Every structure is written in C-alpha cells, then in structure tokens.
Amino acid sequence: MESHHYQPVPTDALLACLRTLLQQELNSVNNENYLLPTLFLLCAFLRSKKIESNSEGLRVHVWPEDSFPIGAGLGSSGAFCVALSGALACYIGLKDMERINSYAFAAEVVTHGTPSGVDNTISTFGGTLVYQKSPKVEYKKQSNYLSPFRFLIVNTGVSRSTKAVVNGVYEAHQADRVSFNGRFMAIQDIVDEFLQLALDEKLTDVSIANLFRRNQVILDQIGVGHSKIDRVISVLEKYQIGSKLTGAGAGGCVVGILPEMLTQVDLLSVMEAITAEKFQCFVSTIGGKGLIFE
C-alpha cells in the first residue's frame, strides 16, 4: 500500500477567523458548508501568489457544469474540494496530485469535522481504491473491477449532516465498544470477500448484490438506517436488485447493482416504481478518471 500524508487539519482558531471574515463580508451566509472550504482553499493556495500593490483583488467564480445531489452521500463535497483544489493548484503552477488531494482533505475537514478522506481521494485519483484509515491512512489502487457493472442510484431526498451522523456513531461506539467492534469487523470481512472474489475473477452482479445486502444489515445495526432507505430497498428487492445505503446514511442515497440480465423494459419499470414513491433515481457506472486538467 502507498503511504498517504494529509495536510495538518485546520485549527479551531483558523475556522473561527474564516467564519468571522464571511460574516463581515456577507450580510447572511446561507451556504457556509461550501463557502468556508472555498475560502480556506483560496487562502491556502493563493498565499504563495504574488499580488501587485495596485491590484484590485482577484475575482473567483466557482460553479458546477452538471447538477448532482448535495448532502446525499455521493461525495459531492469531496468532489467539489478536489475540483477547486485542482483549479487553484493549476493557477499557481502546481499540478502535484498528492498535494491537491491533501489540501482537498483539509477542506473536507472544514466541512465535515472528521472525514474519512475516501471521497477526496477517489475524486482525485479515480478508478477503484482500497482505502484504509486506521491505524494510518493508506490506499492502494486496484484494477477497475466494477467498470462492467451498472448501478441504480436512488436519492431518498432526506438531507442530513455527515458530521452529525458520524458523531452519533462515535458516541454509540463509545457506549458499546464490544458490539460495535464486532460489527466493524463484519464489515471488514465483507470488504475482504469482495476483494478475493475480484482477484479470483468471480465477481458477478449476484455476488455484489449479496454483499450489499449483508452490509446493509450491519449498517442498520450500527444505527445509520432510515425508513426511507428501507422503502427504497424494499422496492428494489421486488426486481432482485440488491442495494445498500451509501455515504454516512440516515438518509441520502441508496445504491443498487442492476442485474446483468435486466432488460431495458424492466429497468424502466424499476425507475417508474421508484419515482412513483417520490424518489429520484438515475443509472450510473463506477470508476471515472478522477481529476483531469483541461
């Protein structure tokens, strides 16, 4: 595995300064979760940029080219931080992917408090990664085992704070370490089984679906489920689509793997059944290129 070193996390004092600056500049801050990491990254990258004394400042316009669910467990904040880090790095003549990823992680800390680092890492490097946070952050790039498969992403429409969900799990773990450690080990077993199937070239839509189902049972036991997630999973099961929550849980999105033999007619039926429940859905593949400079 490759060692990975992140930038020191932003201090509470720094975050307080950034919030004060935002309040001074804006009458009301309606989207602090994105303005704070943006301001942090601007300060981090542009501090090395020479500003002429007669400069009137630098205007920065940040916008997404495509719409995507925010706060839904799809890693939107990680992708945002990587894209902005990459753009600013390019502006100052730095195209070091490791550095870009490190700063993106630091910006994620501004947003989430204690992010895993997996969203920014996969957004930076793309493909498929085996990611490990403890005892130290490491990742190993894999063959793109999942590229042949199609997935259905369903947005429950239930927004939640990743920070709040993670803190809730942490507190529950502190209260019952034995039970939670057993569940965490069971999740690790699922990851190990997935990797072994992939290495043995025995990975199928059926095997992935079963791993999804097992994982979801444990996630419910951990306490990050939601009634809307249960409803989505129930609808998908009628079409033999194994699924699980993605992201922090407690709302957000559900990901289901589409059976290889699922016809286009059946897929349309699935999507109609989902939309009839007032959920949004779309078909996706996995294993994009990550950060690219154009």
Short mmCIF file of C-alpha atoms in Angstrom, two decimals:
data_model
loop_
_atom_site.label_atom_id
_atom_site.label_comp_id
_atom_site.label_asym_id
_atom_site.label_seq_id
_atom_site.Cartn_x
_atom_site.Cartn_y
_atom_site.Cartn_z
CA MET A 1 0.00 0.00 0.00
CA GLU A 2 1.10 3.55 -0.70
CA SER A 3 1.55 5.82 2.27
CA HIS A 4 -0.55 8.94 2.15
CA HIS A 5 0.10 12.11 4.11
CA TYR A 6 -2.54 14.78 4.56
CA GLN A 7 -2.06 18.43 5.35
CA PRO A 8 -2.45 19.34 9.04
CA VAL A 9 -6.15 19.80 9.72
CA PRO A 10 -7.40 23.39 10.05
CA THR A 11 -7.36 24.57 13.65
CA ASP A 12 -10.41 25.84 15.51
CA ALA A 13 -8.78 29.27 15.61
CA LEU A 14 -8.41 29.32 11.82
CA LEU A 15 -12.01 28.21 11.31
CA ALA A 16 -13.19 30.96 13.66
CA CYS A 17 -11.25 33.54 11.64
CA LEU A 18 -12.75 32.28 8.38
CA ARG A 19 -16.29 32.41 9.79
CA THR A 20 -15.71 35.93 11.09
CA LEU A 21 -14.46 37.02 7.68
CA LEU A 22 -17.51 35.56 5.97
CA GLN A 23 -19.85 37.31 8.38
CA GLN A 24 -18.08 40.61 7.77
CA GLU A 25 -18.26 40.31 4.00
CA LEU A 26 -21.80 38.93 3.72
CA ASN A 27 -24.99 40.03 5.40
CA SER A 28 -26.15 36.43 5.58
CA VAL A 29 -24.30 33.21 4.93
CA ASN A 30 -26.76 30.70 3.55
CA ASN A 31 -24.29 28.10 2.36
CA GLU A 32 -21.46 28.10 4.87
CA ASN A 33 -20.67 24.44 4.13
CA TYR A 34 -19.35 25.44 0.70
CA LEU A 35 -18.20 29.00 1.33
CA LEU A 36 -15.93 28.02 4.24
CA PRO A 37 -13.90 25.36 2.38
CA THR A 38 -13.76 27.68 -0.64
CA LEU A 39 -12.31 30.50 1.45
CA PHE A 40 -9.91 28.09 3.15
CA LEU A 41 -8.57 26.80 -0.19
CA LEU A 42 -8.24 30.31 -1.60
CA CYS A 43 -6.14 31.31 1.40
CA ALA A 44 -4.11 28.09 1.27
CA PHE A 45 -3.18 28.28 -2.41
CA LEU A 46 -3.06 32.00 -3.12
CA ARG A 47 -0.84 32.87 -0.17
CA SER A 48 2.12 31.97 -2.40
CA LYS A 49 0.83 34.10 -5.29
CA LYS A 50 2.47 37.49 -5.58
CA ILE A 51 -0.15 40.24 -5.52
CA GLU A 52 0.82 43.60 -7.02
CA SER A 53 0.34 46.59 -4.73
CA ASN A 54 -2.02 48.23 -7.22
CA SER A 55 -4.12 45.09 -7.63
CA GLU A 56 -7.86 45.43 -7.16
CA GLY A 57 -8.10 41.85 -5.98
CA LEU A 58 -8.95 38.54 -7.58
CA ARG A 59 -12.46 37.53 -8.55
CA VAL A 60 -13.17 33.81 -8.32
CA HIS A 61 -16.29 32.23 -9.80
CA VAL A 62 -16.99 28.60 -8.85
CA TRP A 63 -19.80 26.65 -10.46
CA PRO A 64 -20.62 23.02 -11.37
CA GLU A 65 -21.18 22.12 -15.01
CA ASP A 66 -23.65 19.41 -14.05
CA SER A 67 -26.25 19.23 -11.32
CA PHE A 68 -25.86 16.49 -8.72
CA PRO A 69 -27.42 15.69 -5.35
CA ILE A 70 -25.82 17.57 -2.47
CA GLY A 71 -25.67 16.16 1.04
CA ALA A 72 -26.88 12.81 -0.23
CA GLY A 73 -23.92 10.50 0.36
CA LEU A 74 -22.41 10.70 -3.13
CA GLY A 75 -19.26 12.55 -2.12
CA SER A 76 -20.30 15.89 -3.62
CA SER A 77 -18.30 17.93 -1.10
CA GLY A 78 -15.20 15.80 -1.68
CA ALA A 79 -15.51 16.22 -5.45
CA PHE A 80 -16.08 19.96 -5.01
CA CYS A 81 -12.97 20.34 -2.82
CA VAL A 82 -10.82 18.34 -5.25
CA ALA A 83 -12.04 20.30 -8.28
CA LEU A 84 -11.39 23.64 -6.58
CA SER A 85 -8.01 22.49 -5.21
CA GLY A 86 -7.04 21.34 -8.70
CA ALA A 87 -8.10 24.61 -10.31
CA LEU A 88 -6.23 26.73 -7.76
CA ALA A 89 -3.17 24.48 -7.95
CA CYS A 90 -3.16 24.88 -11.72
CA TYR A 91 -3.47 28.65 -11.33
CA ILE A 92 -0.28 28.84 -9.25
CA GLY A 93 1.55 26.34 -11.47
CA LEU A 94 1.27 23.29 -9.21
CA LYS A 95 -0.07 20.01 -10.60
CA ASP A 96 1.01 17.66 -7.83
CA MET A 97 -1.90 15.25 -7.35
CA GLU A 98 -0.82 14.26 -3.84
CA ARG A 99 -0.68 17.89 -2.73
CA ILE A 100 -4.02 18.63 -4.36
CA ASN A 101 -5.59 15.66 -2.58
CA SER A 102 -4.05 16.73 0.72
CA TYR A 103 -5.47 20.22 0.53
CA ALA A 104 -8.84 18.83 -0.57
CA PHE A 105 -8.87 16.66 2.56
CA ALA A 106 -8.08 19.67 4.73
CA ALA A 107 -11.02 21.49 3.11
CA GLU A 108 -13.20 18.45 3.84
CA VAL A 109 -12.24 18.82 7.50
CA VAL A 110 -13.65 22.34 7.34
CA THR A 111 -16.95 20.89 6.08
CA HIS A 112 -17.30 17.61 7.97
CA GLY A 113 -15.01 17.81 11.00
CA THR A 114 -13.66 14.24 10.84
CA PRO A 115 -14.00 13.00 7.24
CA SER A 116 -12.59 9.61 6.28
CA GLY A 117 -10.65 11.02 3.35
CA VAL A 118 -12.04 8.45 0.95
CA ASP A 119 -14.26 10.87 -1.02
CA ASN A 120 -11.49 13.32 -1.86
CA THR A 121 -9.03 10.50 -2.58
CA ILE A 122 -11.27 8.71 -5.07
CA SER A 123 -12.27 12.06 -6.62
CA THR A 124 -8.59 12.88 -7.13
CA PHE A 125 -7.24 9.59 -8.44
CA GLY A 126 -10.36 7.95 -9.87
CA GLY A 127 -10.71 4.26 -10.65
CA THR A 128 -11.10 1.82 -7.77
CA LEU A 129 -9.27 2.16 -4.48
CA VAL A 130 -8.90 0.03 -1.39
CA TYR A 131 -8.86 2.64 1.31
CA GLN A 132 -7.76 2.25 4.92
CA LYS A 133 -7.89 4.97 7.55
CA SER A 134 -6.64 3.12 10.63
CA PRO A 135 -4.02 2.61 12.04
CA LYS A 136 -2.74 5.03 9.38
CA VAL A 137 -4.18 6.40 6.17
CA GLU A 138 -3.26 4.19 3.23
CA TYR A 139 -4.76 3.38 -0.11
CA LYS A 140 -4.00 1.03 -2.96
CA LYS A 141 -5.25 1.50 -6.48
CA GLN A 142 -6.97 -1.58 -7.89
CA SER A 143 -7.96 -2.80 -11.30
CA ASN A 144 -11.31 -1.28 -12.16
CA TYR A 145 -13.27 -4.36 -11.10
CA LEU A 146 -16.60 -2.53 -11.08
CA SER A 147 -16.48 -0.91 -14.52
CA PRO A 148 -18.53 -3.68 -16.23
CA PHE A 149 -21.47 -3.22 -13.86
CA ARG A 150 -24.32 -0.74 -13.84
CA PHE A 151 -25.79 0.77 -10.71
CA LEU A 152 -29.03 2.50 -9.88
CA ILE A 153 -28.65 5.49 -7.57
CA VAL A 154 -31.77 6.49 -5.67
CA ASN A 155 -31.97 9.75 -3.75
CA THR A 156 -34.31 9.47 -0.76
CA GLY A 157 -34.46 13.24 -0.50
CA VAL A 158 -33.66 13.05 3.21
CA SER A 159 -30.86 15.50 3.91
CA ARG A 160 -28.58 15.01 6.87
CA SER A 161 -25.32 16.24 8.30
CA THR A 162 -22.43 13.82 7.78
CA LYS A 163 -20.75 15.33 10.83
CA ALA A 164 -23.83 14.67 13.00
CA VAL A 165 -24.22 11.08 11.77
CA VAL A 166 -20.53 10.29 12.32
CA ASN A 167 -20.64 11.81 15.80
CA GLY A 168 -23.71 9.71 16.60
CA VAL A 169 -21.94 6.51 15.59
CA TYR A 170 -18.87 7.54 17.59
CA GLU A 171 -20.94 8.09 20.72
CA ALA A 172 -22.76 4.77 20.27
CA HIS A 173 -19.41 3.03 19.79
CA GLN A 174 -18.05 4.58 22.96
CA ALA A 175 -21.09 3.27 24.84
CA ASP A 176 -20.83 -0.29 23.49
CA ARG A 177 -17.37 -0.96 22.10
CA VAL A 178 -17.66 -4.76 22.06
CA SER A 179 -20.78 -4.89 19.90
CA PHE A 180 -19.63 -2.14 17.56
CA ASN A 181 -16.15 -3.58 17.10
CA GLY A 182 -17.77 -6.86 16.11
CA ARG A 183 -19.89 -5.06 13.51
CA PHE A 184 -16.90 -3.18 12.16
CA MET A 185 -15.02 -6.49 11.81
CA ALA A 186 -18.01 -7.96 9.97
CA ILE A 187 -17.88 -5.06 7.51
CA GLN A 188 -14.15 -5.69 7.02
CA ASP A 189 -14.97 -9.33 6.26
CA ILE A 190 -17.33 -8.15 3.51
CA VAL A 191 -14.59 -5.96 2.01
CA ASP A 192 -12.11 -8.85 2.13
CA GLU A 193 -14.61 -11.18 0.48
CA PHE A 194 -15.24 -8.65 -2.29
CA LEU A 195 -11.51 -8.31 -2.98
CA GLN A 196 -10.99 -12.06 -3.04
CA LEU A 197 -13.85 -12.53 -5.50
CA ALA A 198 -12.38 -9.78 -7.66
CA LEU A 199 -8.89 -11.29 -7.61
CA ASP A 200 -10.33 -14.71 -8.46
CA GLU A 201 -12.31 -13.11 -11.31
CA LYS A 202 -15.53 -14.41 -9.75
CA LEU A 203 -17.15 -11.04 -9.17
CA THR A 204 -20.72 -11.02 -10.51
CA ASP A 205 -23.79 -8.85 -10.13
CA VAL A 206 -25.26 -11.58 -7.91
CA SER A 207 -22.25 -11.75 -5.58
CA ILE A 208 -22.10 -7.96 -5.29
CA ALA A 209 -25.84 -7.80 -4.59
CA ASN A 210 -25.47 -10.29 -1.75
CA LEU A 211 -22.56 -8.34 -0.27
CA PHE A 212 -24.68 -5.19 -0.44
CA ARG A 213 -27.49 -6.90 1.44
CA ARG A 214 -25.17 -8.18 4.17
CA ASN A 215 -23.59 -4.77 4.54
CA GLN A 216 -26.95 -3.05 4.86
CA VAL A 217 -27.98 -5.34 7.72
CA ILE A 218 -24.89 -4.29 9.67
CA LEU A 219 -25.36 -0.61 8.84
CA ASP A 220 -28.87 -0.82 10.26
CA GLN A 221 -27.45 -2.36 13.43
CA ILE A 222 -24.95 0.49 13.68
CA GLY A 223 -27.85 2.91 13.63
CA VAL A 224 -27.43 4.77 10.32
CA GLY A 225 -30.55 3.45 8.62
CA HIS A 226 -33.74 5.35 7.83
CA SER A 227 -37.33 4.43 6.98
CA LYS A 228 -36.98 5.99 3.51
CA ILE A 229 -33.88 3.88 2.87
CA ASP A 230 -35.84 0.79 3.91
CA ARG A 231 -38.61 1.72 1.49
CA VAL A 232 -36.22 2.12 -1.44
CA ILE A 233 -34.54 -1.20 -0.67
CA SER A 234 -37.94 -2.90 -0.47
CA VAL A 235 -38.97 -1.61 -3.90
CA LEU A 236 -35.66 -2.65 -5.48
CA GLU A 237 -35.84 -6.13 -3.97
CA LYS A 238 -39.03 -6.76 -5.96
CA TYR A 239 -36.78 -6.70 -9.03
CA GLN A 240 -33.96 -8.75 -7.43
CA ILE A 241 -31.79 -5.65 -7.12
CA GLY A 242 -29.51 -5.87 -4.08
CA SER A 243 -28.87 -2.46 -2.56
CA LYS A 244 -27.50 -0.55 0.41
CA LEU A 245 -27.17 2.99 1.67
CA THR A 246 -24.18 4.98 0.54
CA GLY A 247 -22.30 7.70 2.38
CA ALA A 248 -22.98 8.43 6.03
CA GLY A 249 -26.51 7.04 5.91
CA ALA A 250 -29.54 8.25 7.91
CA GLY A 251 -30.96 9.43 4.60
CA GLY A 252 -29.16 10.44 1.45
CA CYS A 253 -28.81 7.92 -1.36
CA VAL A 254 -29.17 4.19 -1.89
CA VAL A 255 -27.07 2.33 -4.45
CA GLY A 256 -28.30 -0.87 -6.09
CA ILE A 257 -26.50 -3.09 -8.57
CA LEU A 258 -28.51 -3.81 -11.71
CA PRO A 259 -28.71 -7.49 -12.69
CA GLU A 260 -26.84 -8.25 -15.90
CA MET A 261 -29.95 -9.83 -17.41
CA LEU A 262 -32.21 -6.89 -16.56
CA THR A 263 -33.88 -5.74 -19.77
CA GLN A 264 -34.41 -2.11 -20.72
CA VAL A 265 -38.14 -2.62 -20.27
CA ASP A 266 -37.62 -3.95 -16.74
CA LEU A 267 -35.23 -1.10 -15.95
CA LEU A 268 -37.86 1.43 -16.96
CA SER A 269 -40.35 -0.41 -14.73
CA VAL A 270 -37.94 -0.18 -11.79
CA MET A 271 -37.38 3.52 -12.33
CA GLU A 272 -41.11 4.16 -12.65
CA ALA A 273 -41.72 2.28 -9.39
CA ILE A 274 -39.08 4.40 -7.67
CA THR A 275 -40.39 7.70 -9.00
CA ALA A 276 -43.92 6.66 -8.00
CA GLU A 277 -42.60 6.66 -4.43
CA LYS A 278 -41.46 10.29 -4.92
CA PHE A 279 -37.77 9.37 -5.08
CA GLN A 280 -35.28 10.50 -7.73
CA CYS A 281 -33.09 7.93 -9.46
CA PHE A 282 -30.51 7.58 -12.22
CA VAL A 283 -28.30 4.88 -13.70
CA SER A 284 -24.56 5.19 -13.22
CA THR A 285 -21.28 3.36 -13.68
CA ILE A 286 -18.27 3.40 -11.36
CA GLY A 287 -14.60 4.07 -11.97
CA GLY A 288 -14.20 7.52 -13.51
CA LYS A 289 -10.85 9.13 -14.30
CA GLY A 290 -10.74 11.37 -11.27
CA LEU A 291 -9.19 14.85 -11.50
CA ILE A 292 -8.17 15.87 -15.02
CA PHE A 293 -6.77 19.16 -16.31
CA GLU A 294 -8.29 20.54 -19.50
#
